[in-house]
mmCIF file with all atom_site columns, C-alpha atoms and ligand atoms in Angstrom:
data_model
loop_
_atom_site.group_PDB
_atom_site.id
_atom_site.type_symbol
_atom_site.label_atom_id
_atom_site.label_alt_id
_atom_site.label_comp_id
_atom_site.label_asym_id
_atom_site.label_entity_id
_atom_site.label_seq_id
_atom_site.pdbx_PDB_ins_code
_atom_site.Cartn_x
_atom_site.Cartn_y
_atom_site.Cartn_z
_atom_site.occupancy
_atom_site.B_iso_or_equiv
_atom_site.pdbx_formal_charge
_atom_site.auth_seq_id
_atom_site.auth_comp_id
_atom_site.auth_asym_id
_atom_site.auth_atom_id
_atom_site.pdbx_PDB_model_num
ATOM   1   C CA  . MET D 1 1   ? 29.749  -3.215  -7.528  1.00 72.00 ? 1   MET D CA  1
ATOM   2   C CA  . ASP D 1 2   ? 26.164  -2.190  -6.857  1.00 72.00 ? 2   ASP D CA  1
ATOM   3   C CA  . LYS D 1 3   ? 24.858  -3.877  -3.732  1.00 81.00 ? 3   LYS D CA  1
ATOM   4   C CA  . LYS D 1 4   ? 21.271  -2.926  -4.457  1.00 87.00 ? 4   LYS D CA  1
ATOM   5   C CA  . GLY D 1 5   ? 18.941  -5.857  -5.061  1.00 93.00 ? 5   GLY D CA  1
ATOM   6   C CA  . ILE D 1 6   ? 17.073  -6.495  -8.268  1.00 95.00 ? 6   ILE D CA  1
ATOM   7   C CA  . LEU D 1 7   ? 13.368  -6.069  -8.794  1.00 96.00 ? 7   LEU D CA  1
ATOM   8   C CA  . LEU D 1 8   ? 12.114  -9.420  -10.030 1.00 97.00 ? 8   LEU D CA  1
ATOM   9   C CA  . VAL D 1 9   ? 8.668   -9.588  -11.582 1.00 98.00 ? 9   VAL D CA  1
ATOM   10  C CA  . ILE D 1 10  ? 7.187   -13.067 -11.841 1.00 97.00 ? 10  ILE D CA  1
ATOM   11  C CA  . SER D 1 11  ? 4.076   -13.742 -13.896 1.00 95.00 ? 11  SER D CA  1
ATOM   12  C CA  . GLY D 1 12  ? 2.615   -16.870 -15.425 1.00 94.00 ? 12  GLY D CA  1
ATOM   13  C CA  . PHE D 1 13  ? -0.566  -18.698 -16.287 1.00 89.00 ? 13  PHE D CA  1
ATOM   14  C CA  . SER D 1 14  ? -2.843  -19.728 -13.476 1.00 83.00 ? 14  SER D CA  1
ATOM   15  C CA  . GLY D 1 15  ? -1.747  -23.340 -12.866 1.00 84.00 ? 15  GLY D CA  1
ATOM   16  C CA  . ALA D 1 16  ? 1.867   -22.766 -13.972 1.00 88.00 ? 16  ALA D CA  1
ATOM   17  C CA  . GLY D 1 17  ? 3.029   -23.315 -10.391 1.00 90.00 ? 17  GLY D CA  1
ATOM   18  C CA  . LYS D 1 18  ? 4.565   -19.843 -9.949  1.00 92.00 ? 18  LYS D CA  1
ATOM   19  C CA  . GLY D 1 19  ? 3.482   -19.639 -6.306  1.00 91.00 ? 19  GLY D CA  1
ATOM   20  C CA  . THR D 1 20  ? 5.339   -22.887 -5.536  1.00 94.00 ? 20  THR D CA  1
ATOM   21  C CA  . VAL D 1 21  ? 8.409   -21.666 -7.420  1.00 96.00 ? 21  VAL D CA  1
ATOM   22  C CA  . VAL D 1 22  ? 8.446   -18.398 -5.448  1.00 96.00 ? 22  VAL D CA  1
ATOM   23  C CA  . ASN D 1 23  ? 7.998   -20.191 -2.100  1.00 95.00 ? 23  ASN D CA  1
ATOM   24  C CA  . ARG D 1 24  ? 10.834  -22.594 -2.886  1.00 97.00 ? 24  ARG D CA  1
ATOM   25  C CA  . LEU D 1 25  ? 13.104  -19.733 -3.981  1.00 97.00 ? 25  LEU D CA  1
ATOM   26  C CA  . MET D 1 26  ? 12.464  -17.924 -0.679  1.00 96.00 ? 26  MET D CA  1
ATOM   27  C CA  . GLU D 1 27  ? 13.068  -21.123 1.277   1.00 97.00 ? 27  GLU D CA  1
ATOM   28  C CA  . LYS D 1 28  ? 16.380  -21.876 -0.457  1.00 97.00 ? 28  LYS D CA  1
ATOM   29  C CA  . TYR D 1 29  ? 17.994  -18.439 -0.583  1.00 97.00 ? 29  TYR D CA  1
ATOM   30  C CA  . ASP D 1 30  ? 17.802  -15.630 1.929   1.00 95.00 ? 30  ASP D CA  1
ATOM   31  C CA  . GLU D 1 31  ? 18.562  -12.844 -0.555  1.00 95.00 ? 31  GLU D CA  1
ATOM   32  C CA  . TYR D 1 32  ? 14.938  -12.634 -1.719  1.00 97.00 ? 32  TYR D CA  1
ATOM   33  C CA  . ALA D 1 33  ? 12.020  -10.698 -0.229  1.00 97.00 ? 33  ALA D CA  1
ATOM   34  C CA  . LEU D 1 34  ? 8.425   -11.115 -1.372  1.00 97.00 ? 34  LEU D CA  1
ATOM   35  C CA  . SER D 1 35  ? 6.287   -8.011  -1.776  1.00 98.00 ? 35  SER D CA  1
ATOM   36  C CA  . ILE D 1 36  ? 2.771   -8.341  -0.369  1.00 97.00 ? 36  ILE D CA  1
ATOM   37  C CA  . SER D 1 37  ? 0.244   -6.564  -2.574  1.00 97.00 ? 37  SER D CA  1
ATOM   38  C CA  . MET D 1 38  ? -2.738  -4.541  -1.501  1.00 97.00 ? 38  MET D CA  1
ATOM   39  C CA  . THR D 1 39  ? -6.098  -5.512  -2.983  1.00 97.00 ? 39  THR D CA  1
ATOM   40  C CA  . SER D 1 40  ? -9.715  -4.454  -2.808  1.00 97.00 ? 40  SER D CA  1
ATOM   41  C CA  . ARG D 1 41  ? -10.969 -8.003  -3.438  1.00 94.00 ? 41  ARG D CA  1
ATOM   42  C CA  . SER D 1 42  ? -12.371 -10.041 -0.538  1.00 93.00 ? 42  SER D CA  1
ATOM   43  C CA  . PRO D 1 43  ? -10.208 -12.724 1.065   1.00 93.00 ? 43  PRO D CA  1
ATOM   44  C CA  . ARG D 1 44  ? -10.820 -16.303 -0.128  1.00 88.00 ? 44  ARG D CA  1
ATOM   45  C CA  . PRO D 1 45  ? -11.254 -18.993 2.528   1.00 87.00 ? 45  PRO D CA  1
ATOM   46  C CA  . GLY D 1 46  ? -7.891  -19.589 4.195   1.00 91.00 ? 46  GLY D CA  1
ATOM   47  C CA  . GLU D 1 47  ? -6.334  -16.309 3.042   1.00 92.00 ? 47  GLU D CA  1
ATOM   48  C CA  . GLN D 1 48  ? -4.888  -14.073 5.748   1.00 96.00 ? 48  GLN D CA  1
ATOM   49  C CA  . ASP D 1 49  ? -4.558  -10.318 5.875   1.00 97.00 ? 49  ASP D CA  1
ATOM   50  C CA  . GLY D 1 50  ? -0.894  -9.304  5.783   1.00 96.00 ? 50  GLY D CA  1
ATOM   51  C CA  . VAL D 1 51  ? 0.168   -12.761 4.553   1.00 94.00 ? 51  VAL D CA  1
ATOM   52  C CA  . ASN D 1 52  ? -1.464  -13.278 1.149   1.00 92.00 ? 52  ASN D CA  1
ATOM   53  C CA  . TYR D 1 53  ? -2.492  -9.666  0.641   1.00 96.00 ? 53  TYR D CA  1
ATOM   54  C CA  . PHE D 1 54  ? -3.323  -6.529  2.562   1.00 97.00 ? 54  PHE D CA  1
ATOM   55  C CA  . PHE D 1 55  ? -7.101  -6.620  2.139   1.00 98.00 ? 55  PHE D CA  1
ATOM   56  C CA  . VAL D 1 56  ? -8.597  -3.126  2.071   1.00 98.00 ? 56  VAL D CA  1
ATOM   57  C CA  . SER D 1 57  ? -11.747 -1.296  0.940   1.00 98.00 ? 57  SER D CA  1
ATOM   58  C CA  . ARG D 1 58  ? -11.899 0.429   -2.463  1.00 98.00 ? 58  ARG D CA  1
ATOM   59  C CA  . GLU D 1 59  ? -11.883 3.752   -0.576  1.00 97.00 ? 59  GLU D CA  1
ATOM   60  C CA  . LYS D 1 60  ? -8.665  2.932   1.273   1.00 98.00 ? 60  LYS D CA  1
ATOM   61  C CA  . PHE D 1 61  ? -7.093  1.709   -1.988  1.00 98.00 ? 61  PHE D CA  1
ATOM   62  C CA  . GLU D 1 62  ? -8.030  4.918   -3.788  1.00 98.00 ? 62  GLU D CA  1
ATOM   63  C CA  . LYS D 1 63  ? -6.646  6.973   -0.909  1.00 98.00 ? 63  LYS D CA  1
ATOM   64  C CA  . THR D 1 64  ? -3.305  5.136   -1.255  1.00 98.00 ? 64  THR D CA  1
ATOM   65  C CA  . ILE D 1 65  ? -3.307  5.875   -5.019  1.00 98.00 ? 65  ILE D CA  1
ATOM   66  C CA  . ALA D 1 66  ? -3.878  9.576   -4.264  1.00 98.00 ? 66  ALA D CA  1
ATOM   67  C CA  . GLU D 1 67  ? -0.994  9.517   -1.751  1.00 97.00 ? 67  GLU D CA  1
ATOM   68  C CA  . ASN D 1 68  ? 1.292   8.066   -4.451  1.00 97.00 ? 68  ASN D CA  1
ATOM   69  C CA  . GLY D 1 69  ? 1.802   4.962   -2.312  1.00 97.00 ? 69  GLY D CA  1
ATOM   70  C CA  . PHE D 1 70  ? 2.033   2.399   -5.136  1.00 97.00 ? 70  PHE D CA  1
ATOM   71  C CA  . LEU D 1 71  ? 4.882   1.472   -7.470  1.00 95.00 ? 71  LEU D CA  1
ATOM   72  C CA  . GLU D 1 72  ? 2.167   0.217   -9.814  1.00 95.00 ? 72  GLU D CA  1
ATOM   73  C CA  . TYR D 1 73  ? -1.449  -0.809  -9.588  1.00 95.00 ? 73  TYR D CA  1
ATOM   74  C CA  . ALA D 1 74  ? -4.007  -2.343  -11.922 1.00 91.00 ? 74  ALA D CA  1
ATOM   75  C CA  . GLU D 1 75  ? -7.675  -3.186  -12.027 1.00 90.00 ? 75  GLU D CA  1
ATOM   76  C CA  . TYR D 1 76  ? -8.159  -6.886  -12.710 1.00 83.00 ? 76  TYR D CA  1
ATOM   77  C CA  . CYS D 1 77  ? -11.550 -8.627  -12.874 1.00 77.00 ? 77  CYS D CA  1
ATOM   78  C CA  . GLY D 1 78  ? -13.228 -5.664  -11.170 1.00 87.00 ? 78  GLY D CA  1
ATOM   79  C CA  . ASN D 1 79  ? -10.798 -5.394  -8.239  1.00 92.00 ? 79  ASN D CA  1
ATOM   80  C CA  . TYR D 1 80  ? -7.784  -3.230  -7.543  1.00 96.00 ? 80  TYR D CA  1
ATOM   81  C CA  . TYR D 1 81  ? -4.331  -4.768  -6.998  1.00 95.00 ? 81  TYR D CA  1
ATOM   82  C CA  . GLY D 1 82  ? -1.226  -2.725  -6.208  1.00 97.00 ? 82  GLY D CA  1
ATOM   83  C CA  . THR D 1 83  ? 2.384   -2.950  -5.064  1.00 97.00 ? 83  THR D CA  1
ATOM   84  C CA  . PRO D 1 84  ? 3.095   -0.795  -1.980  1.00 97.00 ? 84  PRO D CA  1
ATOM   85  C CA  . LYS D 1 85  ? 6.130   1.375   -2.686  1.00 96.00 ? 85  LYS D CA  1
ATOM   86  C CA  . GLU D 1 86  ? 7.806   1.648   0.702   1.00 96.00 ? 86  GLU D CA  1
ATOM   87  C CA  . PHE D 1 87  ? 8.524   -2.041  1.384   1.00 96.00 ? 87  PHE D CA  1
ATOM   88  C CA  . VAL D 1 88  ? 10.017  -2.571  -2.082  1.00 96.00 ? 88  VAL D CA  1
ATOM   89  C CA  . ASN D 1 89  ? 12.341  0.442   -1.892  1.00 95.00 ? 89  ASN D CA  1
ATOM   90  C CA  . LYS D 1 90  ? 13.575  -0.464  1.604   1.00 96.00 ? 90  LYS D CA  1
ATOM   91  C CA  . GLN D 1 91  ? 14.308  -4.072  0.696   1.00 96.00 ? 91  GLN D CA  1
ATOM   92  C CA  . LEU D 1 92  ? 16.104  -3.121  -2.521  1.00 95.00 ? 92  LEU D CA  1
ATOM   93  C CA  . GLU D 1 93  ? 18.290  -0.685  -0.581  1.00 94.00 ? 93  GLU D CA  1
ATOM   94  C CA  . ALA D 1 94  ? 19.043  -3.493  1.905   1.00 95.00 ? 94  ALA D CA  1
ATOM   95  C CA  . GLY D 1 95  ? 20.352  -5.586  -1.013  1.00 94.00 ? 95  GLY D CA  1
ATOM   96  C CA  . LYS D 1 96  ? 17.423  -8.004  -1.283  1.00 96.00 ? 96  LYS D CA  1
ATOM   97  C CA  . ASN D 1 97  ? 16.029  -9.133  -4.626  1.00 97.00 ? 97  ASN D CA  1
ATOM   98  C CA  . VAL D 1 98  ? 12.387  -8.178  -4.347  1.00 97.00 ? 98  VAL D CA  1
ATOM   99  C CA  . ILE D 1 99  ? 9.826   -10.477 -5.957  1.00 98.00 ? 99  ILE D CA  1
ATOM   100 C CA  . LEU D 1 100 ? 6.553   -9.115  -7.313  1.00 97.00 ? 100 LEU D CA  1
ATOM   101 C CA  . GLU D 1 101 ? 4.064   -11.814 -8.287  1.00 95.00 ? 101 GLU D CA  1
ATOM   102 C CA  . ILE D 1 102 ? 1.816   -9.726  -10.519 1.00 93.00 ? 102 ILE D CA  1
ATOM   103 C CA  . GLU D 1 103 ? -0.135  -9.860  -13.782 1.00 88.00 ? 103 GLU D CA  1
ATOM   104 C CA  . ILE D 1 104 ? 1.087   -8.558  -17.117 1.00 88.00 ? 104 ILE D CA  1
ATOM   105 C CA  . GLN D 1 105 ? -0.345  -5.039  -17.019 1.00 89.00 ? 105 GLN D CA  1
ATOM   106 C CA  . GLY D 1 106 ? 1.495   -4.409  -13.728 1.00 92.00 ? 106 GLY D CA  1
ATOM   107 C CA  . ALA D 1 107 ? 4.653   -6.040  -15.109 1.00 94.00 ? 107 ALA D CA  1
ATOM   108 C CA  . THR D 1 108 ? 4.625   -3.698  -18.107 1.00 93.00 ? 108 THR D CA  1
ATOM   109 C CA  . ASN D 1 109 ? 4.189   -0.672  -15.843 1.00 94.00 ? 109 ASN D CA  1
ATOM   110 C CA  . ILE D 1 110 ? 7.070   -1.773  -13.618 1.00 95.00 ? 110 ILE D CA  1
ATOM   111 C CA  . LYS D 1 111 ? 9.371   -2.074  -16.652 1.00 94.00 ? 111 LYS D CA  1
ATOM   112 C CA  . LYS D 1 112 ? 8.529   1.532   -17.567 1.00 93.00 ? 112 LYS D CA  1
ATOM   113 C CA  . VAL D 1 113 ? 9.404   2.855   -14.095 1.00 90.00 ? 113 VAL D CA  1
ATOM   114 C CA  . PHE D 1 114 ? 12.323  0.442   -13.477 1.00 91.00 ? 114 PHE D CA  1
ATOM   115 C CA  . PRO D 1 115 ? 13.928  -0.413  -16.842 1.00 91.00 ? 115 PRO D CA  1
ATOM   116 C CA  . GLU D 1 116 ? 16.535  -2.443  -14.949 1.00 91.00 ? 116 GLU D CA  1
ATOM   117 C CA  . SER D 1 117 ? 13.906  -4.764  -13.453 1.00 95.00 ? 117 SER D CA  1
ATOM   118 C CA  . LEU D 1 118 ? 13.798  -8.408  -14.525 1.00 97.00 ? 118 LEU D CA  1
ATOM   119 C CA  . LEU D 1 119 ? 10.554  -9.797  -15.962 1.00 97.00 ? 119 LEU D CA  1
ATOM   120 C CA  . ILE D 1 120 ? 10.186  -13.574 -15.867 1.00 98.00 ? 120 ILE D CA  1
ATOM   121 C CA  . PHE D 1 121 ? 7.234   -15.525 -17.217 1.00 97.00 ? 121 PHE D CA  1
ATOM   122 C CA  . ILE D 1 122 ? 6.735   -19.030 -15.834 1.00 97.00 ? 122 ILE D CA  1
ATOM   123 C CA  . THR D 1 123 ? 4.971   -21.540 -18.042 1.00 96.00 ? 123 THR D CA  1
ATOM   124 C CA  . PRO D 1 124 ? 4.279   -25.271 -18.079 1.00 95.00 ? 124 PRO D CA  1
ATOM   125 C CA  . PRO D 1 125 ? 5.949   -27.129 -20.967 1.00 95.00 ? 125 PRO D CA  1
ATOM   126 C CA  . SER D 1 126 ? 2.688   -27.355 -22.975 1.00 95.00 ? 126 SER D CA  1
ATOM   127 C CA  . ALA D 1 127 ? -0.974  -26.386 -23.025 1.00 95.00 ? 127 ALA D CA  1
ATOM   128 C CA  . GLU D 1 128 ? -1.852  -30.026 -22.478 1.00 95.00 ? 128 GLU D CA  1
ATOM   129 C CA  . GLU D 1 129 ? 0.240   -30.069 -19.294 1.00 94.00 ? 129 GLU D CA  1
ATOM   130 C CA  . LEU D 1 130 ? -1.420  -26.846 -18.110 1.00 93.00 ? 130 LEU D CA  1
ATOM   131 C CA  . GLU D 1 131 ? -4.861  -28.424 -18.525 1.00 93.00 ? 131 GLU D CA  1
ATOM   132 C CA  . LYS D 1 132 ? -3.681  -31.561 -16.716 1.00 92.00 ? 132 LYS D CA  1
ATOM   133 C CA  . ARG D 1 133 ? -2.374  -29.533 -13.762 1.00 90.00 ? 133 ARG D CA  1
ATOM   134 C CA  . LEU D 1 134 ? -5.541  -27.462 -13.457 1.00 88.00 ? 134 LEU D CA  1
ATOM   135 C CA  . LYS D 1 135 ? -7.675  -30.620 -13.517 1.00 89.00 ? 135 LYS D CA  1
ATOM   136 C CA  . GLY D 1 136 ? -5.292  -32.393 -11.148 1.00 86.00 ? 136 GLY D CA  1
ATOM   137 C CA  . ARG D 1 137 ? -5.872  -29.852 -8.386  1.00 76.00 ? 137 ARG D CA  1
ATOM   138 C CA  . GLY D 1 138 ? -9.348  -31.318 -8.118  1.00 76.00 ? 138 GLY D CA  1
ATOM   139 C CA  . THR D 1 139 ? -10.618 -28.148 -6.474  1.00 73.00 ? 139 THR D CA  1
ATOM   140 C CA  . GLU D 1 140 ? -12.070 -26.339 -9.467  1.00 77.00 ? 140 GLU D CA  1
ATOM   141 C CA  . THR D 1 141 ? -15.219 -26.948 -11.487 1.00 86.00 ? 141 THR D CA  1
ATOM   142 C CA  . ASP D 1 142 ? -14.979 -27.663 -15.236 1.00 89.00 ? 142 ASP D CA  1
ATOM   143 C CA  . GLU D 1 143 ? -16.373 -24.204 -15.855 1.00 89.00 ? 143 GLU D CA  1
ATOM   144 C CA  . VAL D 1 144 ? -13.632 -22.502 -13.796 1.00 84.00 ? 144 VAL D CA  1
ATOM   145 C CA  . ILE D 1 145 ? -10.964 -24.617 -15.504 1.00 88.00 ? 145 ILE D CA  1
ATOM   146 C CA  . ALA D 1 146 ? -12.304 -23.637 -18.937 1.00 90.00 ? 146 ALA D CA  1
ATOM   147 C CA  . LYS D 1 147 ? -12.271 -19.969 -17.863 1.00 87.00 ? 147 LYS D CA  1
ATOM   148 C CA  . ARG D 1 148 ? -8.633  -20.184 -16.696 1.00 87.00 ? 148 ARG D CA  1
ATOM   149 C CA  . LEU D 1 149 ? -7.563  -21.891 -19.917 1.00 91.00 ? 149 LEU D CA  1
ATOM   150 C CA  . ARG D 1 150 ? -9.304  -19.201 -21.949 1.00 91.00 ? 150 ARG D CA  1
ATOM   151 C CA  . ARG D 1 151 ? -7.525  -16.563 -19.892 1.00 88.00 ? 151 ARG D CA  1
ATOM   152 C CA  . ALA D 1 152 ? -4.202  -18.391 -20.471 1.00 92.00 ? 152 ALA D CA  1
ATOM   153 C CA  . TYR D 1 153 ? -4.872  -18.114 -24.201 1.00 93.00 ? 153 TYR D CA  1
ATOM   154 C CA  . GLU D 1 154 ? -5.408  -14.345 -23.828 1.00 91.00 ? 154 GLU D CA  1
ATOM   155 C CA  . GLU D 1 155 ? -2.330  -13.949 -21.618 1.00 90.00 ? 155 GLU D CA  1
ATOM   156 C CA  . SER D 1 156 ? -0.129  -15.878 -24.039 1.00 93.00 ? 156 SER D CA  1
ATOM   157 C CA  . ASP D 1 157 ? -0.265  -12.771 -26.226 1.00 92.00 ? 157 ASP D CA  1
ATOM   158 C CA  . GLY D 1 158 ? 1.810   -10.903 -23.636 1.00 92.00 ? 158 GLY D CA  1
ATOM   159 C CA  . MET D 1 159 ? 4.587   -13.482 -23.275 1.00 94.00 ? 159 MET D CA  1
ATOM   160 C CA  . ASP D 1 160 ? 6.785   -11.488 -25.681 1.00 94.00 ? 160 ASP D CA  1
ATOM   161 C CA  . THR D 1 161 ? 6.909   -8.594  -23.206 1.00 93.00 ? 161 THR D CA  1
ATOM   162 C CA  . TYR D 1 162 ? 9.015   -10.579 -20.722 1.00 97.00 ? 162 TYR D CA  1
ATOM   163 C CA  . ASP D 1 163 ? 12.798  -10.730 -20.533 1.00 96.00 ? 163 ASP D CA  1
ATOM   164 C CA  . TYR D 1 164 ? 12.818  -14.513 -19.990 1.00 97.00 ? 164 TYR D CA  1
ATOM   165 C CA  . ILE D 1 165 ? 10.365  -17.374 -20.333 1.00 97.00 ? 165 ILE D CA  1
ATOM   166 C CA  . ILE D 1 166 ? 11.161  -20.167 -17.880 1.00 97.00 ? 166 ILE D CA  1
ATOM   167 C CA  . VAL D 1 167 ? 9.536   -23.579 -18.185 1.00 96.00 ? 167 VAL D CA  1
ATOM   168 C CA  . ASN D 1 168 ? 8.327   -25.188 -14.991 1.00 96.00 ? 168 ASN D CA  1
ATOM   169 C CA  . ASP D 1 169 ? 8.601   -28.870 -15.790 1.00 95.00 ? 169 ASP D CA  1
ATOM   170 C CA  . ASP D 1 170 ? 10.712  -29.986 -12.852 1.00 95.00 ? 170 ASP D CA  1
ATOM   171 C CA  . LEU D 1 171 ? 10.334  -27.662 -9.817  1.00 96.00 ? 171 LEU D CA  1
ATOM   172 C CA  . GLU D 1 172 ? 13.971  -27.664 -8.631  1.00 97.00 ? 172 GLU D CA  1
ATOM   173 C CA  . THR D 1 173 ? 15.296  -27.035 -12.145 1.00 98.00 ? 173 THR D CA  1
ATOM   174 C CA  . CYS D 1 174 ? 12.857  -24.162 -12.585 1.00 98.00 ? 174 CYS D CA  1
ATOM   175 C CA  . VAL D 1 175 ? 13.869  -22.605 -9.239  1.00 98.00 ? 175 VAL D CA  1
ATOM   176 C CA  . GLU D 1 176 ? 17.557  -22.829 -10.189 1.00 98.00 ? 176 GLU D CA  1
ATOM   177 C CA  . ASP D 1 177 ? 16.833  -21.312 -13.609 1.00 98.00 ? 177 ASP D CA  1
ATOM   178 C CA  . VAL D 1 178 ? 15.044  -18.359 -11.987 1.00 98.00 ? 178 VAL D CA  1
ATOM   179 C CA  . HIS D 1 179 ? 17.847  -17.916 -9.448  1.00 98.00 ? 179 HIS D CA  1
ATOM   180 C CA  . SER D 1 180 ? 20.707  -18.021 -11.970 1.00 97.00 ? 180 SER D CA  1
ATOM   181 C CA  . THR D 1 181 ? 18.846  -15.654 -14.320 1.00 97.00 ? 181 THR D CA  1
ATOM   182 C CA  . THR D 1 182 ? 18.462  -13.222 -11.414 1.00 97.00 ? 182 THR D CA  1
ATOM   183 C CA  . MET D 1 183 ? 22.151  -13.471 -10.543 1.00 94.00 ? 183 MET D CA  1
ATOM   184 C CA  . VAL D 1 184 ? 23.132  -12.699 -14.135 1.00 94.00 ? 184 VAL D CA  1
ATOM   185 C CA  . ALA D 1 185 ? 20.625  -9.823  -14.392 1.00 93.00 ? 185 ALA D CA  1
ATOM   186 C CA  . ARG D 1 186 ? 22.182  -8.178  -11.333 1.00 90.00 ? 186 ARG D CA  1
ATOM   187 C CA  . ASN D 1 187 ? 25.222  -7.468  -13.475 1.00 89.00 ? 187 ASN D CA  1
ATOM   188 C CA  . GLN D 1 188 ? 23.472  -5.595  -16.291 1.00 88.00 ? 188 GLN D CA  1
ATOM   189 C CA  . PRO D 1 189 ? 25.411  -2.424  -17.233 1.00 89.00 ? 189 PRO D CA  1
ATOM   190 C CA  . LEU D 1 190 ? 22.120  -0.556  -16.851 1.00 85.00 ? 190 LEU D CA  1
ATOM   191 C CA  . ARG D 1 191 ? 22.302  -1.167  -13.095 1.00 86.00 ? 191 ARG D CA  1
ATOM   192 C CA  . LEU D 1 192 ? 26.000  -0.476  -12.704 1.00 89.00 ? 192 LEU D CA  1
ATOM   193 C CA  . HIS D 1 193 ? 26.329  3.139   -13.829 1.00 88.00 ? 193 HIS D CA  1
ATOM   194 C CA  . GLY D 1 194 ? 28.257  4.139   -10.704 1.00 89.00 ? 194 GLY D CA  1
ATOM   195 C CA  . PHE D 1 195 ? 30.717  1.255   -11.014 1.00 92.00 ? 195 PHE D CA  1
ATOM   196 C CA  . ILE D 1 196 ? 31.279  1.853   -14.735 1.00 94.00 ? 196 ILE D CA  1
ATOM   197 C CA  . GLU D 1 197 ? 31.871  5.598   -14.268 1.00 95.00 ? 197 GLU D CA  1
ATOM   198 C CA  . ASN D 1 198 ? 34.291  4.909   -11.433 1.00 95.00 ? 198 ASN D CA  1
ATOM   199 C CA  . MET D 1 199 ? 36.238  2.394   -13.483 1.00 95.00 ? 199 MET D CA  1
ATOM   200 C CA  . LYS D 1 200 ? 36.464  4.833   -16.405 1.00 96.00 ? 200 LYS D CA  1
ATOM   201 C CA  . THR D 1 201 ? 37.812  7.557   -14.118 1.00 96.00 ? 201 THR D CA  1
ATOM   202 C CA  . GLN D 1 202 ? 40.399  5.201   -12.623 1.00 97.00 ? 202 GLN D CA  1
ATOM   203 C CA  . LEU D 1 203 ? 41.555  4.094   -16.056 1.00 97.00 ? 203 LEU D CA  1
ATOM   204 C CA  . GLU D 1 204 ? 42.046  7.647   -17.269 1.00 97.00 ? 204 GLU D CA  1
ATOM   205 C CA  . MET D 1 205 ? 45.566  7.692   -15.835 1.00 96.00 ? 205 MET D CA  1
ATOM   206 C CA  . PHE D 1 206 ? 46.596  5.119   -18.420 1.00 96.00 ? 206 PHE D CA  1
ATOM   207 C CA  . LYS D 1 207 ? 45.386  6.962   -21.458 1.00 92.00 ? 207 LYS D CA  1
HETATM 208 P P1  . 5GP J 2 .   ? -5.877  -13.258 -7.397  1.00 74.96 ? 301 5GP J P1  1
HETATM 209 O O1  . 5GP J 2 .   ? -7.167  -12.523 -7.199  1.00 74.96 ? 301 5GP J O1  1
HETATM 210 O O2  . 5GP J 2 .   ? -6.094  -14.587 -8.112  1.00 74.96 ? 301 5GP J O2  1
HETATM 211 O O3  . 5GP J 2 .   ? -5.120  -13.408 -6.105  1.00 74.96 ? 301 5GP J O3  1
HETATM 212 O O4  . 5GP J 2 .   ? -4.956  -12.380 -8.348  1.00 74.96 ? 301 5GP J O4  1
HETATM 213 C C1  . 5GP J 2 .   ? -5.375  -11.995 -9.600  1.00 74.96 ? 301 5GP J C1  1
HETATM 214 C C2  . 5GP J 2 .   ? -4.192  -11.482 -10.414 1.00 74.96 ? 301 5GP J C2  1
HETATM 215 O O5  . 5GP J 2 .   ? -3.686  -10.260 -9.832  1.00 74.96 ? 301 5GP J O5  1
HETATM 216 C C3  . 5GP J 2 .   ? -2.999  -12.437 -10.467 1.00 74.96 ? 301 5GP J C3  1
HETATM 217 O O6  . 5GP J 2 .   ? -2.566  -12.518 -11.816 1.00 74.96 ? 301 5GP J O6  1
HETATM 218 C C4  . 5GP J 2 .   ? -1.967  -11.781 -9.591  1.00 74.96 ? 301 5GP J C4  1
HETATM 219 O O7  . 5GP J 2 .   ? -0.639  -12.112 -9.997  1.00 74.96 ? 301 5GP J O7  1
HETATM 220 C C5  . 5GP J 2 .   ? -2.282  -10.317 -9.827  1.00 74.96 ? 301 5GP J C5  1
HETATM 221 N N1  . 5GP J 2 .   ? -1.746  -9.431  -8.786  1.00 74.96 ? 301 5GP J N1  1
HETATM 222 C C6  . 5GP J 2 .   ? -1.564  -9.694  -7.471  1.00 74.96 ? 301 5GP J C6  1
HETATM 223 N N2  . 5GP J 2 .   ? -1.035  -8.626  -6.847  1.00 74.96 ? 301 5GP J N2  1
HETATM 224 C C7  . 5GP J 2 .   ? -0.870  -7.659  -7.793  1.00 74.96 ? 301 5GP J C7  1
HETATM 225 C C8  . 5GP J 2 .   ? -0.335  -6.316  -7.767  1.00 74.96 ? 301 5GP J C8  1
HETATM 226 O O8  . 5GP J 2 .   ? 0.106   -5.782  -6.748  1.00 74.96 ? 301 5GP J O8  1
HETATM 227 N N3  . 5GP J 2 .   ? -0.337  -5.642  -8.943  1.00 74.96 ? 301 5GP J N3  1
HETATM 228 C C9  . 5GP J 2 .   ? -0.801  -6.173  -10.102 1.00 74.96 ? 301 5GP J C9  1
HETATM 229 N N4  . 5GP J 2 .   ? -0.722  -5.437  -11.195 1.00 74.96 ? 301 5GP J N4  1
HETATM 230 N N5  . 5GP J 2 .   ? -1.300  -7.445  -10.161 1.00 74.96 ? 301 5GP J N5  1
HETATM 231 C C10 . 5GP J 2 .   ? -1.330  -8.166  -9.027  1.00 74.96 ? 301 5GP J C10 1
#
């Protein structure tokens, strides 16, 4: 069987709790690796270079594009965001399932380059619950909350693009749903060409 890991793209509305789901997944299982994106946006208070993102200038970002250093990149709200290629390829070869926490445009591009990747969209059970969670954080102004909800409405249009929609109602259940979906996706025939061909050759002696 193919030992190579799976490329797991996780997207979801702001406030869906996808960051918590990813952290818990990494904590529970050691077969996952999280890709750190490069961005041209400035760090927010508390964010660290090399932990949350690799924070770079627009010039450096554009140089990396020219060097073909990204698996995908997108411009989002006036800033560049991209997935560095080298880390992802190395970790996949080492058998890790590599998680990309990226927005929909990037997810769509990944699916084009890696048809065998797994696209998961994490959502709260309802719009009402999403609003409650955003308000419950207590850190955002009403204006910011309204902006995020409007964006959620726009992003809901892209939910059909994903392979699976997973509801984050109870955290542990959601983490287990993501994990078992990943385990199943590892066995897609699309990823197991070598194994299938080998089996066919072996079975030829019985024809
Ligand atoms: P934020 O500025 O809030 O950290 O991120 C804005 C959006 O960019 C989020 O939806 C996040 O998932 C997405 N994002 C982060 N890294 C990447 C990346 O490497 N590629 C793409 N396409 N989107 C990314």
